[in-house]
Short mmCIF file of C-alpha atoms in Angstrom, two decimals:
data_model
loop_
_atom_site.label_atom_id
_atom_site.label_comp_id
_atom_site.label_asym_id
_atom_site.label_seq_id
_atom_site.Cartn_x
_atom_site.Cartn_y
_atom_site.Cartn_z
CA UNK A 1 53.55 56.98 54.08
CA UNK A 2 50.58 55.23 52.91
CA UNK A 3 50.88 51.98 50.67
CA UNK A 4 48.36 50.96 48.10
CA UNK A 5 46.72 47.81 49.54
CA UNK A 6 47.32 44.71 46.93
CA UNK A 7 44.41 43.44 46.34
CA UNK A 8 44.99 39.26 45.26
CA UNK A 9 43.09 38.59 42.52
CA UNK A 10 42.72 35.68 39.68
CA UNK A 11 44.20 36.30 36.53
CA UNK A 12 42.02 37.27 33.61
CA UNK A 13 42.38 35.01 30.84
CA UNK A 14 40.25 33.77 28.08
CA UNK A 15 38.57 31.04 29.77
CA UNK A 16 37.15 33.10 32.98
CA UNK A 17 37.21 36.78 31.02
CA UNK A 18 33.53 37.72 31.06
CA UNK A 19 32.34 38.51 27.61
CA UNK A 20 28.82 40.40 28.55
CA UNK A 21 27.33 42.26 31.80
CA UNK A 22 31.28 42.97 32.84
CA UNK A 23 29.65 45.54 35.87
CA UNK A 24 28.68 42.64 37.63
CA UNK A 25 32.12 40.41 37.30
CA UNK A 26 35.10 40.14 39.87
CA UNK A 27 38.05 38.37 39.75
CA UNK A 28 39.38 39.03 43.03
CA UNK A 29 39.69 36.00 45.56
CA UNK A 30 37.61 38.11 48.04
CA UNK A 31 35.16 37.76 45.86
CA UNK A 32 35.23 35.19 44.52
CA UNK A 33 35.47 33.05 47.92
CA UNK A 34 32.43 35.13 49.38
CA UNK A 35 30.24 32.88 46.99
CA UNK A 36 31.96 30.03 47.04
CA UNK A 37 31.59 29.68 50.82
CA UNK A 38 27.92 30.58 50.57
CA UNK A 39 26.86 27.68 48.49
CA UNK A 40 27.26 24.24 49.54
CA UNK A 41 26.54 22.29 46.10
CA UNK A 42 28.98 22.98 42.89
CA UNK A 43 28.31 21.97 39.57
CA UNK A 44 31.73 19.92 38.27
CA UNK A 45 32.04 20.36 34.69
CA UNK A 46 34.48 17.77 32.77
CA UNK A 47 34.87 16.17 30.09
CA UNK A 48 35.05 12.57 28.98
CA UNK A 49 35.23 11.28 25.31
CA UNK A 50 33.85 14.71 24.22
CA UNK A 51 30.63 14.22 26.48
CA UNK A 52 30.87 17.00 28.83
CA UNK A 53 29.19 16.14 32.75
CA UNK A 54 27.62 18.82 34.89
CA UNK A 55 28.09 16.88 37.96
CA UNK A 56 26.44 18.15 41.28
CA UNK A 57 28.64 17.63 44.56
CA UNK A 58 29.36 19.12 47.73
CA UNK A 59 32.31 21.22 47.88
CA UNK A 60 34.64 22.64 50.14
CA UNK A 61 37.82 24.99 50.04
CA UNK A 62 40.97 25.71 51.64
CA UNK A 63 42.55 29.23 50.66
CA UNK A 64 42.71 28.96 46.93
CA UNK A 65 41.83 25.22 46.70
CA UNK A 66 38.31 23.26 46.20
CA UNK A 67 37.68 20.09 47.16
CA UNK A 68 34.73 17.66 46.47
CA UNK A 69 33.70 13.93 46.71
CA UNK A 70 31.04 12.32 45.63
CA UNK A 71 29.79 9.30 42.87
CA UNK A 72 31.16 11.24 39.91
CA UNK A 73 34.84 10.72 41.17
CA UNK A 74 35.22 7.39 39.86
CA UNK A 75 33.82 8.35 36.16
CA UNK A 76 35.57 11.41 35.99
CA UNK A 77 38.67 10.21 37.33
CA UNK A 78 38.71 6.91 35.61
CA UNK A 79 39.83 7.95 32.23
CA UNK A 80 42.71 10.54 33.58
CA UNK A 81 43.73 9.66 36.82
CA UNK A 82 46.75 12.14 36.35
CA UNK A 83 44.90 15.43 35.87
CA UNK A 84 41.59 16.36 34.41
CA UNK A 85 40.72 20.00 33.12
CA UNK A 86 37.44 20.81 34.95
CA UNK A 87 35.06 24.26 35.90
CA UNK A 88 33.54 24.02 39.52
CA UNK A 89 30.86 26.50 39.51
CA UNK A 90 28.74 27.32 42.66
CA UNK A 91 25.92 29.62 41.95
CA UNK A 92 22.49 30.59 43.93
CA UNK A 93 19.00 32.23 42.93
CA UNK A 94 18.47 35.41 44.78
CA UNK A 95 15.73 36.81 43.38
CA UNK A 96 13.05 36.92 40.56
CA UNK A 97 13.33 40.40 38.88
CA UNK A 98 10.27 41.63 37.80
CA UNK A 99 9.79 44.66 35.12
CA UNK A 100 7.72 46.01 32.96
CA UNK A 101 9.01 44.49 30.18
CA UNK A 102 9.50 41.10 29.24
CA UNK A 103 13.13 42.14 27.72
CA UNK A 104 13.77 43.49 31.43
CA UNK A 105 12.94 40.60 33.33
CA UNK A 106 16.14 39.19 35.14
CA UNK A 107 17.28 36.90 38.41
CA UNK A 108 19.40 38.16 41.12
CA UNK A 109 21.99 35.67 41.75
CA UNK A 110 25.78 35.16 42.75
CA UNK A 111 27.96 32.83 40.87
CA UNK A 112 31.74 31.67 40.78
CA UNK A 113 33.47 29.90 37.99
CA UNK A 114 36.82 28.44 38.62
CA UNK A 115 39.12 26.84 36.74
CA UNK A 116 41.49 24.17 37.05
CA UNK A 117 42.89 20.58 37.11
CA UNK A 118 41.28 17.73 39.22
CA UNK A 119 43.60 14.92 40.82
CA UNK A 120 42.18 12.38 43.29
CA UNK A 121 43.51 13.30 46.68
CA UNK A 122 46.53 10.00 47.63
CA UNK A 123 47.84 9.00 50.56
CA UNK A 124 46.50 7.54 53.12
CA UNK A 125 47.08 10.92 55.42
CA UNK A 126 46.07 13.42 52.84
CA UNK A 127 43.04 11.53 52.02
CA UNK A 128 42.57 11.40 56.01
CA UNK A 129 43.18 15.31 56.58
CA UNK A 130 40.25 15.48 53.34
CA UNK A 131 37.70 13.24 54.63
CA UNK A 132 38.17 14.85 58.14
CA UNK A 133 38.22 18.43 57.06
CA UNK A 134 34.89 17.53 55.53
CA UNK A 135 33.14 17.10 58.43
CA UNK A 136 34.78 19.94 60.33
CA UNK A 137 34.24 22.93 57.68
CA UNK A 138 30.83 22.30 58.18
CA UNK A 139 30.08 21.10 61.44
CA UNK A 140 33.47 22.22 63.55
CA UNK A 141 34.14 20.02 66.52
CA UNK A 142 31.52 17.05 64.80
CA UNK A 143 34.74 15.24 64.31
CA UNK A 144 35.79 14.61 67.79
CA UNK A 145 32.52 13.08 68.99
CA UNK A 146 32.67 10.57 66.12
CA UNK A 147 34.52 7.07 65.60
CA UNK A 148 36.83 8.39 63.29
CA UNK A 149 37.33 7.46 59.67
CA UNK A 150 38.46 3.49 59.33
CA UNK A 151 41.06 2.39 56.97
CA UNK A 152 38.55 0.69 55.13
CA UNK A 153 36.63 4.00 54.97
CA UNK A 154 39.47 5.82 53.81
CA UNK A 155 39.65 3.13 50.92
CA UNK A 156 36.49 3.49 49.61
CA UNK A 157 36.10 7.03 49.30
CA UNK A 158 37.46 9.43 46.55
CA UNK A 159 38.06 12.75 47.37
CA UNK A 160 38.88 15.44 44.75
CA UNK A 161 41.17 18.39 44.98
CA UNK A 162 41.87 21.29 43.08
CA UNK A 163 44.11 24.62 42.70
CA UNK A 164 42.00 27.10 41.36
CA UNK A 165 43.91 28.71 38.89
CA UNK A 166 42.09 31.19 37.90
CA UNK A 167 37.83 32.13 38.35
CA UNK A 168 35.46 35.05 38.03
CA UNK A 169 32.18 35.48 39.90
CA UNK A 170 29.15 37.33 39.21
CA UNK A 171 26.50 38.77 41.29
CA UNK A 172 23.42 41.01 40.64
CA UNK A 173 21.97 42.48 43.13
CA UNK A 174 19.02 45.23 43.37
CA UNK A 175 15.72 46.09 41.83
CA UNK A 176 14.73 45.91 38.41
CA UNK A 177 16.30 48.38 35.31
CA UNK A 178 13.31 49.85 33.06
CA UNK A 179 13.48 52.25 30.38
CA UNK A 180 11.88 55.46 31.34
CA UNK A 181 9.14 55.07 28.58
CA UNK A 182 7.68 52.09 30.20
CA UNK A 183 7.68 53.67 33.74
CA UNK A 184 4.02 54.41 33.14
CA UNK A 185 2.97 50.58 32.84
CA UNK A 186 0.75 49.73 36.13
CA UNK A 187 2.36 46.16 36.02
CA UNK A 188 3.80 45.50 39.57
CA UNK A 189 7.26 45.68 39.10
CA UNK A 190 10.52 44.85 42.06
CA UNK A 191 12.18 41.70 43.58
CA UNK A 192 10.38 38.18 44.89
CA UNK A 193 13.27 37.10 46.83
CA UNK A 194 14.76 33.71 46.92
CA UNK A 195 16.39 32.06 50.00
CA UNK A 196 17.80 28.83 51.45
CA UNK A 197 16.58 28.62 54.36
CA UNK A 198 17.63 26.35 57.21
CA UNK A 199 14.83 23.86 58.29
CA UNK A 200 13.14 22.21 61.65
CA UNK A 201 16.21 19.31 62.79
CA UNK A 202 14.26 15.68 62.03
CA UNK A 203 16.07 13.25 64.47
CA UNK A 204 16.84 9.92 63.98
CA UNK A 205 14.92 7.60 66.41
CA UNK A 206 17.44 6.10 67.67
CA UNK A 207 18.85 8.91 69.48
CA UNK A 208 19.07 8.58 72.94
CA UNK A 209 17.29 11.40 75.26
CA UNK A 210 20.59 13.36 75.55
CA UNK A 211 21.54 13.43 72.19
CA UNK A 212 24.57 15.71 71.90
CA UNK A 213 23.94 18.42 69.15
CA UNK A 214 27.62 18.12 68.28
CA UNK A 215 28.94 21.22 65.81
CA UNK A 216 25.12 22.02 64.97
CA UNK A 217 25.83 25.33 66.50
CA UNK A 218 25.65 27.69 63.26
CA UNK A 219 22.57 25.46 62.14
CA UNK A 220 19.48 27.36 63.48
CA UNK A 221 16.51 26.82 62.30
CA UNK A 222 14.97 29.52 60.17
CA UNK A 223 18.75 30.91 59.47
CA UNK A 224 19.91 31.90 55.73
CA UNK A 225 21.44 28.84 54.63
CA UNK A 226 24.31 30.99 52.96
CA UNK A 227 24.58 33.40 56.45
CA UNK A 228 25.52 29.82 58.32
CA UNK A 229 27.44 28.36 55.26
CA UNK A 230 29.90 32.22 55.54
CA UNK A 231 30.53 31.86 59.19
CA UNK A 232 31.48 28.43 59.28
CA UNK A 233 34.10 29.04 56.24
CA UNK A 234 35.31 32.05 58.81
CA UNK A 235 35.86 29.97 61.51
CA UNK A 236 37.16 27.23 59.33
CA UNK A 237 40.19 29.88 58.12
CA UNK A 238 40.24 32.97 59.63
CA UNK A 239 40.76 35.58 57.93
CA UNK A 240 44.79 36.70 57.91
CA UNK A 241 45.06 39.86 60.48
CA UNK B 1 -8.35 -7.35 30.30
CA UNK B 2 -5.92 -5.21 32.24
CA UNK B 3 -3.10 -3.58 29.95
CA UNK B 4 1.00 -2.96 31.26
CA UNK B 5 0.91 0.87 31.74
CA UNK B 6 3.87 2.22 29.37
CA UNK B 7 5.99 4.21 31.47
CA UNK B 8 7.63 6.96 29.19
CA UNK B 9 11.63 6.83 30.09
CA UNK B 10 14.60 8.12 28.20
CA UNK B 11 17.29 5.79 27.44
CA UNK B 12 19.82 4.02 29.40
CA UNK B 13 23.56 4.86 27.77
CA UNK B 14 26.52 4.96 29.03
CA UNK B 15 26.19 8.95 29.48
CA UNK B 16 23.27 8.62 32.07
CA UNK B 17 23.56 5.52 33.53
CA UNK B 18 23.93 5.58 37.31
CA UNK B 19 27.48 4.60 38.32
CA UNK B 20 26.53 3.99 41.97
CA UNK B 21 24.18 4.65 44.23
CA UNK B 22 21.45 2.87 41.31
CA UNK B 23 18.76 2.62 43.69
CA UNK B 24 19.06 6.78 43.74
CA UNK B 25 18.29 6.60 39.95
CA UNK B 26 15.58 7.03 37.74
CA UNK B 27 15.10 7.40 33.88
CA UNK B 28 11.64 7.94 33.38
CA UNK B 29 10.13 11.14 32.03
CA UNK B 30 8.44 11.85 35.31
CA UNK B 31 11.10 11.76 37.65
CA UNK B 32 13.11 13.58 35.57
CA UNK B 33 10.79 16.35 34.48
CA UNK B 34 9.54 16.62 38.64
CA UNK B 35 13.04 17.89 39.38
CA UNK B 36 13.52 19.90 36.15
CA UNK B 37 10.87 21.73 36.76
CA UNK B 38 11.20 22.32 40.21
CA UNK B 39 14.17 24.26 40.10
CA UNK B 40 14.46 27.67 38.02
CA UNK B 41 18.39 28.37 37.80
CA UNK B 42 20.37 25.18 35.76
CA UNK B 43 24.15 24.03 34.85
CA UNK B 44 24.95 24.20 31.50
CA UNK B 45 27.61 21.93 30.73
CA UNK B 46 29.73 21.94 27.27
CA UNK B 47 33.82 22.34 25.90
CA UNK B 48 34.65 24.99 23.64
CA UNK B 49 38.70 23.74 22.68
CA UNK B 50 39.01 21.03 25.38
CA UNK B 51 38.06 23.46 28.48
CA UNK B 52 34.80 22.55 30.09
CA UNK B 53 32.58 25.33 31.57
CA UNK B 54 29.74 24.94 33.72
CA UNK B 55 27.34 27.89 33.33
CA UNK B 56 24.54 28.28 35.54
CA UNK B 57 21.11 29.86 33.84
CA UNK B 58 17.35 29.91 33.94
CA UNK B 59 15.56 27.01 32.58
CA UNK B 60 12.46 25.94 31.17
CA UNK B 61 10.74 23.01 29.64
CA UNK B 62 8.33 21.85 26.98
CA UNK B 63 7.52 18.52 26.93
CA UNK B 64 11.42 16.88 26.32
CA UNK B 65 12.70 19.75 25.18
CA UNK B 66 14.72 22.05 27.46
CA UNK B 67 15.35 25.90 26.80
CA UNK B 68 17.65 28.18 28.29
CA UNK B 69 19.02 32.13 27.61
CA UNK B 70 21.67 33.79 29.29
CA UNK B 71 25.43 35.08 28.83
CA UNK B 72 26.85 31.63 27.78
CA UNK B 73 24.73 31.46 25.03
CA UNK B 74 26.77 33.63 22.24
CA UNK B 75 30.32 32.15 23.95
CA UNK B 76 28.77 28.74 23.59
CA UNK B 77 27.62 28.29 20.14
CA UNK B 78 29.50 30.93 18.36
CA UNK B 79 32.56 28.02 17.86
CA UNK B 80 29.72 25.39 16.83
CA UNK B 81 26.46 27.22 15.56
CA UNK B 82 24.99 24.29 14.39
CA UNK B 83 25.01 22.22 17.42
CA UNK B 84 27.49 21.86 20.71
CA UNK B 85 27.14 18.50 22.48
CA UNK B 86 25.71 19.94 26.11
CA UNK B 87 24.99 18.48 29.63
CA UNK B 88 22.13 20.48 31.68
CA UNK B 89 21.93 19.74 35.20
CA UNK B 90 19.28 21.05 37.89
CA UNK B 91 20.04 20.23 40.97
CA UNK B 92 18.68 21.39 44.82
CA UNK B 93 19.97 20.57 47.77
CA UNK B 94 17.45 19.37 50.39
CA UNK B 95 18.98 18.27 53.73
CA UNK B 96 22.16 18.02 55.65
CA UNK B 97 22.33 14.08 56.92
CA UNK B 98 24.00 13.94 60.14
CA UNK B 99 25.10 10.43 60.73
CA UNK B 100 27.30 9.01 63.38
CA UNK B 101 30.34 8.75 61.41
CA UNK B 102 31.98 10.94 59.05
CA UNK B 103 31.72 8.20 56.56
CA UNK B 104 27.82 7.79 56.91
CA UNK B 105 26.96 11.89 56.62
CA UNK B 106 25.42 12.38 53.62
CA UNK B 107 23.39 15.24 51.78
CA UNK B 108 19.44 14.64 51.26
CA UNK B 109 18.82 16.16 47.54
CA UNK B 110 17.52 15.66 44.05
CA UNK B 111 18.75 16.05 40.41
CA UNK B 112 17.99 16.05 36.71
CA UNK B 113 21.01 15.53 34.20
CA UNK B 114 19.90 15.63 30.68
CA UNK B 115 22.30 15.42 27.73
CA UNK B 116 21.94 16.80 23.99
CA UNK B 117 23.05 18.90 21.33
CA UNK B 118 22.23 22.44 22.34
CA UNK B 119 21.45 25.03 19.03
CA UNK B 120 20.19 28.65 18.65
CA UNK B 121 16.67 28.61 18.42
CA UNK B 122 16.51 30.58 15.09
CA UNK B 123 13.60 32.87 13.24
CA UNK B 124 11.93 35.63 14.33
CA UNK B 125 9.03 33.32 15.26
CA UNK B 126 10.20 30.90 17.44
CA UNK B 127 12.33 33.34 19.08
CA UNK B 128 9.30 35.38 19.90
CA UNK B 129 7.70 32.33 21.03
CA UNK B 130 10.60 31.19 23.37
CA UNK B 131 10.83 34.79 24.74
CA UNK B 132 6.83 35.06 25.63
CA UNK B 133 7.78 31.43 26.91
CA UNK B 134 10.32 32.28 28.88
CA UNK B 135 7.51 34.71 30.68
CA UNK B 136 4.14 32.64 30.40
CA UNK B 137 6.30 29.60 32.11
CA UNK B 138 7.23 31.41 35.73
CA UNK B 139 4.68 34.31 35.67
CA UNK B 140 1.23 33.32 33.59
CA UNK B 141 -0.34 35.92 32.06
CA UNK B 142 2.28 38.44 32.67
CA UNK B 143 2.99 38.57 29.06
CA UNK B 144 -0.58 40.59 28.18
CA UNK B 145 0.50 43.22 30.77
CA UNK B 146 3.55 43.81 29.06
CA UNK B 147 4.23 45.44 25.54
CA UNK B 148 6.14 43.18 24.41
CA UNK B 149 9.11 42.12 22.71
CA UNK B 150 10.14 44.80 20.03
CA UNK B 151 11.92 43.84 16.83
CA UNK B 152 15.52 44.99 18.44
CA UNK B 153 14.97 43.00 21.65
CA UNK B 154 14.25 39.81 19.71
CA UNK B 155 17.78 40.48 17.62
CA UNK B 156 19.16 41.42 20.77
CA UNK B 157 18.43 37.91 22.83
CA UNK B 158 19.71 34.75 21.89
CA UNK B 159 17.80 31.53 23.29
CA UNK B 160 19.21 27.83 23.42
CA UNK B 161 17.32 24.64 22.74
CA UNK B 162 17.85 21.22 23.62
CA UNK B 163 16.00 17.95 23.08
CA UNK B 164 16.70 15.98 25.52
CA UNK B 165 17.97 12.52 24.44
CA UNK B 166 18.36 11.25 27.51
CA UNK B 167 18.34 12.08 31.10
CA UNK B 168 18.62 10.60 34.39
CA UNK B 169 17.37 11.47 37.66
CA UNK B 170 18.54 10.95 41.28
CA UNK B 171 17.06 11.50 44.65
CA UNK B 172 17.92 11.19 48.03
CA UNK B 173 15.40 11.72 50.97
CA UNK B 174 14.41 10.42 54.40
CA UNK B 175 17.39 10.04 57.91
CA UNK B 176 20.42 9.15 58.26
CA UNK B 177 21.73 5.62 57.73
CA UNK B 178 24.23 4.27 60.88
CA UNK B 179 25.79 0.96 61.36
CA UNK B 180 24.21 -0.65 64.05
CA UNK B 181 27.49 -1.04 66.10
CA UNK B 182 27.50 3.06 65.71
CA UNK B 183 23.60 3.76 67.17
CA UNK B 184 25.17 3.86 70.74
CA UNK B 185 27.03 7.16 70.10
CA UNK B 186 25.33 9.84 71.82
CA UNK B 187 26.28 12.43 69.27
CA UNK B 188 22.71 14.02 67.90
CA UNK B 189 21.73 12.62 64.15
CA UNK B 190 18.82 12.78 62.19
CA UNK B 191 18.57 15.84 59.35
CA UNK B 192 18.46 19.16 58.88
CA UNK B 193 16.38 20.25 56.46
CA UNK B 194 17.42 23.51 53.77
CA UNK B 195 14.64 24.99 51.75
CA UNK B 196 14.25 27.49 49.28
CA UNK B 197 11.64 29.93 50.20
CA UNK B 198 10.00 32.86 48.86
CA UNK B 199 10.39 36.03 50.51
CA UNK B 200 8.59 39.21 51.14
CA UNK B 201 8.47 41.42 47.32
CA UNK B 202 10.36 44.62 47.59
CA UNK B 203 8.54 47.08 45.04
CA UNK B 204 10.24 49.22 43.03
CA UNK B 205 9.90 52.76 43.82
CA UNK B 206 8.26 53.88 40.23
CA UNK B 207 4.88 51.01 41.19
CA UNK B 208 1.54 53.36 41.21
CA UNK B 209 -0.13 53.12 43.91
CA UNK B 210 -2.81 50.44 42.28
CA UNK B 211 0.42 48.80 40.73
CA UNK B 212 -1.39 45.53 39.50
CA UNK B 213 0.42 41.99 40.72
CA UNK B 214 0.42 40.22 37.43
CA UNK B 215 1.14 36.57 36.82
CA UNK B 216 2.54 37.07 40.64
CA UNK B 217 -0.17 34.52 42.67
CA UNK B 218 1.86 31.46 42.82
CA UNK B 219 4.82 33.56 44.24
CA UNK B 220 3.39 33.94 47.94
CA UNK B 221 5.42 34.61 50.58
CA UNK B 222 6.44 32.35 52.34
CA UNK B 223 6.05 29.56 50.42
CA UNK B 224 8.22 26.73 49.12
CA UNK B 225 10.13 27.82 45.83
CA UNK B 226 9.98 24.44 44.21
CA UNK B 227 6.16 23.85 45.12
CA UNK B 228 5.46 27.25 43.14
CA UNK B 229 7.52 26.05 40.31
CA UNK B 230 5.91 22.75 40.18
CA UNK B 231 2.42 24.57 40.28
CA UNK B 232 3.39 26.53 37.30
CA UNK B 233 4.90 23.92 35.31
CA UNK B 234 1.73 21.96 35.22
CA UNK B 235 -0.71 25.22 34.30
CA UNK B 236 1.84 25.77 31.39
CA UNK B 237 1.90 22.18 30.44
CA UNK B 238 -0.92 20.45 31.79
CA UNK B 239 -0.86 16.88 31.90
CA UNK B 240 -2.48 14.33 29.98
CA UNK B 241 -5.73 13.01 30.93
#
């Protein structure tokens, strides 16, 4: 007996439904994950006094929750300490599309809105678990070679979490779409693609001659940023069996 | 008789002004327009009934005034055609800083937030001009290879301006910053850079064989992406003399 697979997915609701180009929107977590675990920066959207914020952070996730910290916490959390409605939105340039029209002309990209409430992570342990988890989704092991956070650390940072309650992502992918009646223009037309790529390591001078590359592992220079970014996540959680 | 230079800045408000971190921030048209226009893809920040969304989207700039097109554009402004209060961030992350504790890791980057009141840019005109814009900005002299934008793609497009009010920019760069009871950890810091590079063009299959590269020499392979968007900001808006 076979059983239909359940796929989990967000719920669709007015806030994430997309309202053009639906071919290229999901709304399952697989999906949506994938490009949230690519991407390093979000964009936090909130609002204060009617002034929305696009505020860019570095993020992090565990299952269906996002975490960030950063020098917006203490504006956005000032005014609503209890709960603020926000949009975390990682997104990343592929590609330039390039047709023979200027109608045609388009980006390759992958996005992922979610949506949800923000709280400022309490407790002295939760805020502990944050700060630490921090470090290890992106460098695993770092942690252990390092002093630890202090308690006066732990004071002065604010870390953010959220449940994502619901998100869509969108990706194109591919070459560019021309009508057939402008096939015959001899404009170059296809992709320039666009990558993050990881860099040449610049270290600090006062590392000794042994310097201990500690959880720089995935970090190889000349790697896709997002290839490193997807296997960390992975060995961060593992995927369920 | 030497004269002050007047340094053109935008305004210091409570919306833009740096909550921490001031020495990060500037105000000044230059600063802010360097990392505007060396990123493509933007946040678009604004509330439509209390929800905040953060939609990313191509950008481009003339002089203070910010333009943008994309899928947000009818959701955003149908509820407030004649203006929505909006927050457009660029943003690019340029380094991972790996200090020597948790608490000193930080992210090298830089970016733009500029607030206004977004509106349709309205009459057959001005759209036409934003459109050929929209081109001429990323790919110069594309647009004469092209046959244009017909009557039903100009209906079909919406395009967003903004002036920007105000704006502020913030940038980190250079190593890692350690506490000088930490330096004796032998745990490897310094930085690892992430850049966004151009890749190799992928042609699409219908090119002649003397397809013709137009308004593609900035995009070499290779290169830096924000070098050959700040080359091609300054041939579409060359700077004062």
């Amino acid at each position: 007996m076979t059983q239909t697979p359940s796929v989990a997915a967000y719920p669709v609701e007015p806030r994430n439904r997309a309202r053009r180009k639906h071919e290229r929107a999901s709304y399952d977590h697989a999906s949506v994950h994938a490009v949230l675990d690519a991407g390093m920066m979000a964009h936090v959207s909130y609002v204060i006094d009617g002034q929305p914020y696009a505020t860019p952070t570095i993020h992090w996730r565990e299952g269906t929750r996002l975490y960030w910290h950063g020098s917006s916490a203490s504006r956005m959390l000032r005014a609503q300490a209890g709960g603020l409605p926000v949009c975390v939105t990682v997104a990343m340039l592929d590609g330039l599309v390039m047709a023979r029209t200027g109608m045609n002309h388009s980006a390759n990209y992958r996005s992922a809105m979610c949506f949800g409430t923000a709280a400022l992570v309490e407790g002295d342990a939760e805020k502990r678990h944050a700060l630490l988890a921090m470090i290890d989704r992106f460098f695993p092991g770092r942690n252990e070679t390092l002093r630890g956070f202090s308690e006066q650390d732990v004071k002065a940072t604010k870390v953010v979490g959220m449940e994502i309650e619901t998100a869509v992502a969108k990706v194109r992918t591919g070459l560019n779409g021309d009508e057939p009646e402008d096939l015959a223009n001899p404009t170059w037309a296809g992709v320039i693609p666009v990558t993050q790529v990881i860099g040449e390591r610049v270290p600090c001078p006062h590392n000794g001659a042994g310097a201990v590359p500690s959880g720089l592992a995935a970090w190889a220079p000349g790697r896709p940023f997002d290839e490193a970014m997807a296997e960390l996540a992975r060995l961060y959680e593992p995927e369920p069996a």
